[in-house]
Amino acid sequence: MTTPDEAAVMASARIADAWSLVQQFSTMRRQDPEEAAAAGEEIIRRLTALGLPVTVHRPRLYLAVPKSAHVEVDGLRLAGRPAQLAQTAPGGLTAPLVFVENPVGPPMGWTPNSAPLFGPGYDPAPGVPDVAGKLVLFRGMILAERILQFAALGAAGVIAINPGPDMHWGSGSAIWGTPDLDDLPGRTPIPGCAVSAPDGARLVAAAARGASATLTTVVEEGWFDQVLPEVRIEGTEPGFVLLHGHYDSWDVGVGDNATGDACLLEVARTLHAYRAKLKRGVRICWWPGHSTGKFAGSTWYADRHALELARHCVAHLNCDSPGCRDATDYPTIPWMAENRRFVTDAVRDATGQVAGGKRPTQSSDFSFNNLGISGCFSASSRIPKAEVERRGWYFVMGNGGNTAWHTDRDQIEVADPDVLLTDIRLYALAVFRMATLPALPLDPGALVADLQGHLARYAGAAGDRFDLSPVARALEGLATRLAAFEAAGPSPEAASAARLAVLRHLVPLDYTRGTRWRRDFGLPAPPFTHLAVAAELDRYPPCALGFATTQLQRGMNHVLAALDAATELLATP
């Protein structure tokens, strides 16, 4: 149920300013750094015209801008989209083609250099043909993890065959944000590109004949001055909610993410008008460097404000691809376990819909997991599944499910002002509610329950090869302490402080492999990441199993220390 103030906030949202920005951005390419910076200045101009308090950051970011790619085979020149921040092949790389029907990556720790440790005859990728020195074809989007998997198997380059007639832009980098010295060795070592399905079929046929091809990719890399607008709306108490989205794009990127930029603009105007009602503050940021820097803008902000974020940011909400035409369902909103109920309640109260969700992936400017900050959204509304199937479309992450995502077809026709207004109201309600409820609507107990489920799966997979029972006991102890704390009826202030403090320890356990003050590589992070290798023990031969169990022991030590610290924070009020 909404309160009168919440209803008033949603009712006050309007579409005129937001839709005006969508229309303007539909004519502004925001891919190259200079184009993106001009768009950032336009956001600042509009915020200022609305009388909103604007803080302007001007970070210098390392970006990689895809320029061109093509594949030459059998006298044909097939167009491609180069993988951003992968190694490039501007002079062309010629190698035999090989098609991999069912890609399988090697296990953690395996490289050609470590192969002797796995014993003679070990197959790191069952079912995958020999790819050493070859250009690998596979079906799917261009992804850093796929390029790295094939690189570890010795491939010379990678060509992703997209599902339809379009070529989709994508990242070839595993490095999250501007790299530091420790990140540089993780640079993707081979080039890659994406091609359309029809051209991919030609390449698969050529591979079947044993043909070679030449892959050419051109990417402009370097340091660029960028613009990062921020609106800060103060609350009556310490603490703030962070709402954010990116404004750079592939081409004009209307559904990804001009609509999101417009949503942020209107939410900023609406919440500023109701600023006297805010208990916690609100910060709203528009990120550069999302597409060409692998979330470089949000990572820069997380680095520059790390201690402040860790102390005072109560939650972050990402806004990516709202307001797309025919997107009236909310089936796959990214949420973390502790904010699942908060999101479902907000969707119900703002739209009347029943929300479905999914675990957030290592994408969409979730650059705050290592700091222990609970996050949700990025995707909001999507085109109903039955309609997507009727149109014969395949799955894409953004644009509400419209396959114009990450293509130059992402034009004004993708957006809808009525859908956008509904999503604006949803985001306005969610942020306002997070900023005004007496106690933060976050449930660490739900996250503990999720972790217990993941642990049970890992323990079953590990069997008698590794004992994870100490983690089970620690989780049970934390769950008991949490339940007792909440049952004792703490004050809203005490409840909020305890929930935040516990989540600072638990969120990184579920989403990161590294330390609190460093971003992980931008690769898939399985649940309970430090223990995830337990599910893969069957992939290690006896001579290498000890390496994997050593990994598990160290991971378990990390987990137990965090769980002990979280448990010690809780005392019955």
XYZ file of C-alpha atoms in Angstrom:
573
model
C 0.000 0.000 0.000
C 1.192 3.490 -0.789
C 1.184 6.337 1.681
C -0.351 9.701 0.762
C 3.146 11.136 0.262
C 4.134 8.233 -2.013
C 0.959 8.649 -4.048
C 1.636 12.358 -4.369
C 5.193 11.752 -5.569
C 4.010 9.391 -8.299
C 1.158 11.680 -9.320
C 3.503 14.644 -9.661
C 5.753 12.891 -12.175
C 5.327 14.259 -15.685
C 6.609 13.238 -19.095
C 7.306 16.510 -20.932
C 10.898 17.150 -19.801
C 11.828 13.480 -19.937
C 10.418 12.903 -23.418
C 12.117 16.061 -24.674
C 15.471 14.588 -23.642
C 14.665 11.265 -25.339
C 13.845 13.121 -28.546
C 17.046 15.138 -28.435
C 19.233 12.155 -27.627
C 17.642 10.261 -30.525
C 19.521 12.704 -32.769
C 22.787 12.663 -30.791
C 25.249 9.837 -31.289
C 26.869 9.210 -27.891
C 29.469 6.563 -28.671
C 32.770 8.375 -29.200
C 34.145 10.155 -26.105
C 33.620 13.627 -27.588
C 30.006 12.787 -28.436
C 29.374 11.414 -24.966
C 30.875 14.474 -23.305
C 28.576 16.728 -25.320
C 25.604 14.696 -24.096
C 26.801 15.050 -20.522
C 26.893 18.823 -20.944
C 23.315 18.704 -22.265
C 22.173 16.821 -19.151
C 23.840 19.484 -17.003
C 22.114 22.241 -18.979
C 18.712 20.650 -18.479
C 19.244 20.015 -14.779
C 20.289 23.620 -14.285
C 17.245 24.870 -16.216
C 15.032 22.863 -13.847
C 16.663 24.531 -10.863
C 18.272 21.352 -9.571
C 21.560 21.347 -7.639
C 24.194 19.894 -9.964
C 27.659 18.690 -9.032
C 29.814 18.240 -12.132
C 32.673 15.745 -12.037
C 35.162 15.615 -14.876
C 36.957 12.275 -14.649
C 39.701 11.209 -17.023
C 38.860 7.675 -18.087
C 40.560 4.994 -20.146
C 38.189 4.089 -22.970
C 38.232 1.836 -26.010
C 36.022 2.888 -28.907
C 35.196 0.228 -31.530
C 35.772 1.647 -34.999
C 35.465 -1.180 -37.516
C 35.759 -4.909 -38.066
C 35.400 -7.311 -40.940
C 36.117 -10.913 -41.846
C 37.446 -11.913 -45.266
C 36.759 -15.410 -46.530
C 36.338 -16.940 -49.993
C 36.740 -13.520 -51.588
C 33.924 -12.056 -49.469
C 34.252 -9.197 -46.991
C 31.786 -9.650 -44.143
C 31.056 -6.753 -41.790
C 31.522 -7.157 -38.041
C 31.422 -5.319 -34.726
C 34.777 -5.358 -32.929
C 34.941 -6.441 -29.304
C 35.674 -3.399 -27.157
C 38.908 -3.502 -25.125
C 40.062 -6.817 -26.556
C 43.389 -7.039 -28.347
C 42.978 -5.660 -31.848
C 44.103 -6.884 -35.249
C 44.258 -3.705 -37.364
C 46.512 -5.353 -39.946
C 44.425 -8.492 -40.167
C 44.880 -11.916 -38.568
C 44.704 -14.931 -40.880
C 44.043 -18.380 -39.442
C 41.992 -21.521 -40.085
C 38.345 -21.384 -39.084
C 36.834 -23.782 -36.560
C 33.203 -23.882 -35.464
C 32.395 -24.812 -31.843
C 28.789 -25.928 -31.504
C 28.728 -26.215 -27.704
C 31.375 -24.010 -26.123
C 32.860 -25.255 -22.858
C 35.521 -23.326 -21.021
C 38.416 -24.869 -19.126
C 38.229 -25.153 -15.333
C 39.522 -22.449 -13.033
C 43.304 -22.413 -12.952
C 43.842 -24.125 -16.290
C 46.099 -22.512 -18.898
C 48.398 -24.075 -21.468
C 51.268 -23.366 -19.045
C 49.551 -25.195 -16.204
C 48.564 -28.165 -18.384
C 51.402 -30.416 -17.087
C 49.981 -30.096 -13.556
C 46.731 -31.702 -14.738
C 48.486 -34.779 -16.031
C 48.926 -36.314 -19.494
C 45.852 -36.675 -21.646
C 43.718 -34.287 -19.617
C 40.965 -32.651 -21.680
C 40.167 -29.172 -20.293
C 37.081 -28.683 -22.487
C 35.309 -31.961 -23.348
C 33.518 -31.851 -26.666
C 35.394 -28.810 -27.930
C 37.566 -29.419 -31.011
C 41.184 -28.314 -31.174
C 41.113 -24.513 -31.425
C 44.819 -23.789 -31.026
C 45.955 -21.142 -33.506
C 42.498 -20.898 -35.095
C 39.690 -18.382 -35.504
C 36.869 -19.768 -33.395
C 33.241 -19.412 -34.472
C 30.465 -19.795 -31.915
C 26.815 -18.755 -31.669
C 25.932 -16.013 -29.221
C 26.886 -12.485 -28.200
C 30.461 -11.275 -27.961
C 31.422 -11.632 -24.300
C 34.704 -11.253 -22.447
C 34.320 -14.590 -20.687
C 33.875 -16.425 -23.974
C 36.931 -14.762 -25.523
C 39.043 -15.592 -22.465
C 37.867 -19.206 -22.456
C 38.936 -19.702 -26.045
C 42.166 -17.782 -25.482
C 43.007 -20.192 -22.651
C 42.538 -23.034 -25.140
C 45.003 -21.417 -27.541
C 42.645 -19.734 -30.027
C 44.026 -16.937 -32.211
C 40.750 -14.999 -32.376
C 37.016 -15.267 -31.806
C 33.976 -14.555 -33.992
C 30.564 -14.491 -32.330
C 27.639 -15.331 -34.595
C 24.723 -13.210 -33.385
C 21.242 -14.802 -33.364
C 19.608 -12.642 -36.031
C 20.245 -10.294 -38.962
C 21.878 -7.632 -36.746
C 25.384 -7.298 -35.439
C 25.341 -6.380 -31.742
C 28.027 -4.313 -30.066
C 29.564 -5.879 -26.975
C 32.540 -5.811 -24.662
C 35.589 -7.978 -25.033
C 37.143 -6.796 -21.781
C 37.181 -8.541 -18.441
C 38.635 -5.457 -16.744
C 35.993 -3.512 -14.802
C 36.467 0.221 -15.304
C 39.785 1.945 -15.888
C 42.484 -0.663 -15.227
C 45.118 -0.287 -12.559
C 48.532 -1.936 -12.633
C 47.214 -5.195 -11.223
C 44.476 -5.292 -13.875
C 46.697 -4.782 -16.905
C 47.855 -8.430 -17.158
C 44.157 -9.387 -17.388
C 43.710 -7.606 -20.694
C 41.918 -9.842 -23.196
C 44.785 -11.350 -25.215
C 43.117 -12.085 -28.571
C 40.831 -10.113 -30.914
C 37.156 -10.766 -31.414
C 34.139 -9.500 -33.278
C 30.448 -10.167 -33.804
C 28.815 -10.939 -37.158
C 25.202 -11.394 -38.230
C 23.542 -14.797 -38.422
C 23.530 -14.898 -42.264
C 27.227 -14.058 -42.446
C 27.903 -16.475 -39.628
C 26.305 -19.260 -41.658
C 28.735 -18.503 -44.496
C 31.640 -18.733 -42.080
C 30.418 -22.017 -40.599
C 30.186 -23.480 -44.091
C 33.714 -22.263 -44.830
C 34.971 -23.835 -41.595
C 33.421 -27.154 -42.621
C 35.513 -27.003 -45.810
C 38.682 -26.350 -43.826
C 38.999 -22.757 -45.040
C 40.956 -19.947 -43.447
C 39.774 -16.385 -42.920
C 41.252 -13.012 -42.063
C 39.888 -11.085 -39.075
C 40.486 -7.326 -38.940
C 39.457 -5.232 -35.947
C 40.145 -1.565 -35.255
C 39.547 -0.041 -31.814
C 40.692 3.409 -30.673
C 42.040 3.342 -27.123
C 43.275 6.070 -24.809
C 42.596 8.490 -21.981
C 39.645 10.827 -22.438
C 38.146 13.649 -20.404
C 34.523 12.861 -19.631
C 31.587 14.479 -17.839
C 29.733 12.995 -14.864
C 26.664 14.973 -13.698
C 25.370 14.349 -10.186
C 22.329 15.689 -8.338
C 22.490 15.598 -4.538
C 19.267 16.009 -2.584
C 19.921 16.134 1.144
C 17.844 14.301 3.730
C 17.350 15.124 7.377
C 19.713 12.341 8.524
C 23.001 10.830 7.337
C 22.788 8.184 4.684
C 21.675 8.320 1.076
C 20.164 6.277 -1.727
C 22.118 6.193 -5.004
C 20.102 6.147 -8.251
C 22.150 5.909 -11.423
C 22.338 5.061 -15.112
C 24.643 5.546 -18.082
C 24.244 8.164 -20.785
C 26.883 7.068 -23.280
C 25.578 4.544 -25.780
C 26.152 2.550 -28.899
C 25.162 4.983 -31.674
C 22.139 7.026 -30.465
C 20.940 4.273 -28.132
C 17.383 5.431 -27.466
C 16.247 2.387 -25.491
C 19.737 1.901 -24.091
C 19.893 4.319 -22.459
C 18.318 7.648 -23.508
C 15.089 6.553 -21.851
C 16.982 5.804 -18.659
C 18.655 9.221 -18.737
C 15.245 10.823 -19.125
C 13.862 8.752 -16.253
C 16.680 9.973 -13.980
C 16.014 13.559 -15.023
C 12.352 13.407 -14.062
C 12.934 11.458 -10.861
C 15.484 14.118 -9.855
C 12.943 16.889 -10.495
C 10.174 15.063 -8.656
C 12.192 14.113 -5.584
C 13.733 17.562 -5.333
C 10.217 18.984 -5.112
C 9.551 16.613 -2.180
C 12.955 17.028 -0.552
C 11.449 18.176 2.759
C 9.987 14.666 3.160
C 13.303 12.816 2.803
C 14.774 11.116 5.849
C 17.799 9.909 3.886
C 19.375 11.818 1.052
C 19.260 10.894 -2.622
C 22.102 11.044 -5.113
C 21.430 10.682 -8.823
C 24.332 10.107 -11.219
C 24.622 9.875 -15.005
C 27.619 7.722 -15.951
C 29.981 8.098 -18.902
C 32.211 5.227 -20.007
C 29.614 2.476 -19.559
C 29.871 1.051 -23.061
C 33.399 1.965 -24.098
C 34.974 1.701 -20.631
C 33.250 -1.339 -19.093
C 31.487 0.820 -16.485
C 34.409 3.223 -16.150
C 32.289 6.164 -14.949
C 30.565 4.356 -12.090
C 33.843 2.674 -11.141
C 35.592 6.053 -11.007
C 32.836 7.305 -8.691
C 33.071 4.189 -6.524
C 36.845 4.638 -6.261
C 36.741 8.365 -5.509
C 33.954 8.079 -2.935
C 34.661 4.571 -1.622
C 34.810 5.347 2.083
C 31.803 7.655 1.968
C 29.783 5.088 0.025
C 30.775 2.329 2.427
C 29.730 4.420 5.421
C 26.590 6.113 4.166
C 25.092 4.604 0.972
C 22.104 2.530 2.067
C 21.326 1.024 -1.363
C 21.779 1.670 -5.071
C 19.247 1.408 -7.896
C 20.349 1.194 -11.508
C 18.197 2.553 -14.340
C 18.864 0.977 -17.739
C 16.404 0.605 -20.640
C 13.093 1.674 -19.088
C 10.243 3.084 -21.164
C 10.506 0.893 -24.258
C 7.532 0.370 -26.533
C 5.161 -2.481 -25.585
C 7.182 -3.216 -22.421
C 4.387 -3.744 -19.903
C 5.623 -6.720 -17.864
C 8.176 -6.859 -15.022
C 9.351 -10.478 -15.116
C 13.133 -10.278 -14.650
C 14.092 -7.332 -12.468
C 17.577 -7.791 -11.031
C 17.388 -7.929 -7.268
C 19.473 -9.205 -4.409
C 17.815 -11.484 -1.892
C 17.708 -8.833 0.805
C 15.806 -6.349 -1.384
C 13.528 -8.845 -3.161
C 10.439 -7.931 -1.171
C 11.176 -4.211 -1.450
C 11.262 -4.450 -5.252
C 8.157 -6.620 -5.567
C 6.205 -4.270 -3.313
C 7.320 -1.221 -5.300
C 6.364 -2.799 -8.632
C 2.963 -3.837 -7.272
C 2.232 -0.411 -5.810
C 3.430 1.591 -8.830
C 2.169 -0.590 -11.678
C -0.241 -3.185 -10.302
C 1.998 -5.910 -11.733
C 3.511 -8.960 -10.081
C 7.267 -8.722 -10.463
C 9.656 -11.545 -11.176
C 13.349 -11.255 -10.596
C 16.791 -12.635 -11.178
C 20.222 -12.504 -9.630
C 22.129 -9.390 -10.790
C 24.892 -10.158 -13.250
C 28.331 -8.587 -13.420
C 27.032 -5.743 -15.568
C 24.849 -2.640 -15.622
C 27.107 -0.463 -13.442
C 26.753 -2.685 -10.383
C 30.105 -1.223 -9.399
C 29.405 -1.239 -5.664
C 29.156 -4.957 -4.803
C 32.629 -5.053 -3.300
C 31.647 -2.206 -0.953
C 28.778 -4.324 0.373
C 26.001 -2.077 -0.940
C 22.697 -3.739 -1.732
C 21.585 -3.135 -5.318
C 18.531 -3.682 -7.482
C 16.883 -2.854 -10.788
C 18.718 -1.998 -14.048
C 16.107 -3.706 -16.187
C 12.544 -2.710 -15.335
C 9.702 -3.233 -17.838
C 9.930 -5.792 -20.635
C 7.785 -6.814 -23.586
C 5.610 -9.789 -22.554
C 7.214 -13.124 -23.348
C 4.310 -14.268 -25.530
C 4.651 -11.163 -27.689
C 8.414 -11.616 -28.024
C 7.832 -15.181 -29.162
C 5.090 -14.088 -31.582
C 7.544 -11.689 -33.209
C 10.171 -14.409 -33.471
C 12.677 -12.432 -31.439
C 15.559 -13.821 -29.416
C 16.593 -12.773 -25.915
C 18.537 -9.561 -25.403
C 19.418 -7.985 -22.071
C 18.147 -4.443 -22.643
C 15.632 -2.349 -24.606
C 12.777 -4.093 -22.837
C 13.476 -7.146 -24.993
C 13.531 -5.319 -28.343
C 16.283 -6.818 -30.505
C 17.367 -3.330 -31.557
C 19.471 -3.475 -28.377
C 23.155 -2.640 -28.997
C 22.508 -1.984 -32.689
C 22.097 1.118 -34.813
C 18.349 0.305 -35.012
C 17.922 1.538 -31.452
C 16.092 4.656 -32.600
C 13.156 6.741 -31.357
C 10.648 4.082 -32.471
C 11.883 1.832 -29.657
C 10.618 4.208 -26.944
C 7.101 4.990 -25.743
C 6.225 8.020 -23.581
C 3.367 6.268 -21.755
C 5.523 3.277 -20.797
C 8.310 5.642 -19.814
C 6.014 7.602 -17.504
C 4.966 4.371 -15.770
C 8.606 3.440 -15.230
C 9.419 6.944 -13.994
C 6.711 6.554 -11.360
C 8.106 3.164 -10.373
C 11.630 4.498 -9.896
C 10.359 7.612 -8.104
C 8.334 5.492 -5.697
C 11.181 3.033 -5.049
C 13.764 5.730 -4.324
C 11.357 7.847 -2.262
C 10.330 4.805 -0.224
C 13.929 3.757 0.406
C 14.681 7.314 1.509
C 11.701 7.786 3.802
C 10.737 4.529 5.536
C 11.616 4.660 9.240
C 13.571 1.389 8.976
C 15.440 0.367 5.855
C 13.432 -2.223 3.884
C 16.349 -4.637 3.587
C 16.300 -8.196 4.894
C 19.711 -9.751 5.643
C 17.926 -12.910 6.769
C 16.692 -13.509 3.231
C 20.272 -13.286 1.970
C 21.446 -15.718 4.659
C 18.743 -18.158 3.548
C 19.919 -17.854 -0.047
C 23.513 -18.460 1.020
C 22.406 -21.562 2.920
C 20.782 -22.892 -0.243
C 23.919 -22.289 -2.294
C 26.057 -23.901 0.383
C 23.879 -27.025 0.434
C 24.394 -27.390 -3.307
C 28.150 -26.897 -3.034
C 28.422 -29.315 -0.121
C 26.540 -31.962 -2.075
C 28.849 -31.510 -5.047
C 31.988 -31.624 -2.910
C 30.928 -34.754 -1.025
C 33.714 -36.163 1.109
C 36.383 -34.321 -0.848
C 35.945 -31.166 1.241
C 34.105 -30.443 4.470
C 31.976 -27.282 4.298
C 30.144 -27.933 7.566
C 31.920 -25.076 9.408
C 30.242 -22.646 7.011
C 26.868 -24.309 7.578
C 27.234 -23.857 11.344
C 28.312 -20.227 10.946
C 25.340 -19.443 8.712
C 22.938 -21.098 11.133
C 24.396 -19.082 13.993
C 24.019 -15.855 12.039
C 20.429 -16.716 11.039
C 19.544 -17.384 14.680
C 21.119 -14.134 15.838
C 19.344 -12.157 13.101
C 15.968 -13.661 13.957
C 16.446 -12.874 17.643
C 17.489 -9.332 16.882
C 14.431 -8.635 14.733
C 12.059 -10.388 17.151
C 13.245 -8.153 19.968
C 11.682 -5.158 18.233
C 14.616 -2.823 17.739
C 14.001 0.834 17.050
C 13.910 1.801 13.359
C 17.316 3.450 13.757
C 18.851 0.392 15.408
C 17.270 -1.952 12.876
C 18.575 0.098 9.931
C 22.087 0.342 11.345
C 22.297 -3.380 12.082
C 20.893 -4.447 8.711
C 23.359 -2.229 6.868
C 26.314 -3.383 8.951
C 25.533 -7.058 8.378
C 24.969 -6.575 4.648
C 28.339 -4.873 4.291
C 29.828 -8.294 5.094
C 27.324 -10.519 3.291
C 26.857 -8.806 -0.098
C 30.526 -9.212 -1.100
C 30.385 -12.886 -0.136
C 27.625 -13.474 -2.659
C 28.932 -11.349 -5.520
C 32.698 -10.805 -5.404
C 35.913 -12.792 -5.330
C 38.236 -9.965 -4.366
C 38.708 -7.433 -1.619
C 36.468 -4.638 -0.434
C 38.388 -1.821 -2.077
C 38.991 -3.371 -5.500
C 36.602 -4.226 -8.301
C 36.535 -7.826 -9.492
C 37.084 -8.646 -13.096
C 33.855 -8.296 -15.063
C 33.239 -12.012 -15.417
C 30.286 -14.100 -14.212
C 30.327 -14.370 -10.421
C 28.593 -17.533 -9.170
C 26.770 -17.335 -5.822
C 28.936 -17.556 -2.709
C 31.865 -16.878 -5.001
C 34.699 -17.923 -2.679
C 33.194 -21.411 -2.398
C 31.951 -21.839 -5.973
C 34.794 -24.103 -7.078
C 33.160 -26.801 -4.918
C 30.615 -27.293 -7.706
C 33.443 -27.936 -10.191
C 35.541 -30.511 -8.325
C 34.563 -33.267 -10.768
C 36.506 -31.391 -13.456
C 39.848 -31.845 -11.676
C 41.857 -35.054 -12.058
C 43.321 -36.576 -8.868
C 46.706 -34.975 -9.488
C 45.135 -31.479 -9.589
C 42.379 -31.901 -7.007
C 44.650 -30.627 -4.251
C 44.931 -27.266 -5.981
C 41.148 -26.929 -6.010
C 40.715 -27.945 -2.365
C 43.445 -25.495 -1.358
C 41.409 -22.838 -3.155
C 38.371 -23.945 -1.167
C 40.188 -23.859 2.164
C 41.316 -20.288 1.603
C 37.856 -19.336 0.379
C 36.269 -20.892 3.436
C 38.596 -18.943 5.715
C 37.485 -15.742 4.005
C 33.819 -16.683 4.351
C 34.067 -17.702 8.000
C 35.811 -14.474 8.945
C 33.072 -12.418 7.291
C 30.270 -14.447 8.881
C 31.873 -14.181 12.314
C 32.207 -10.416 11.905
C 28.559 -10.102 10.843
C 27.360 -12.229 13.769
C 29.351 -10.225 16.304
C 27.620 -7.042 15.139
C 24.265 -8.269 16.406
C 23.290 -7.975 20.007
C 19.723 -8.306 21.217
C 18.477 -4.733 21.757
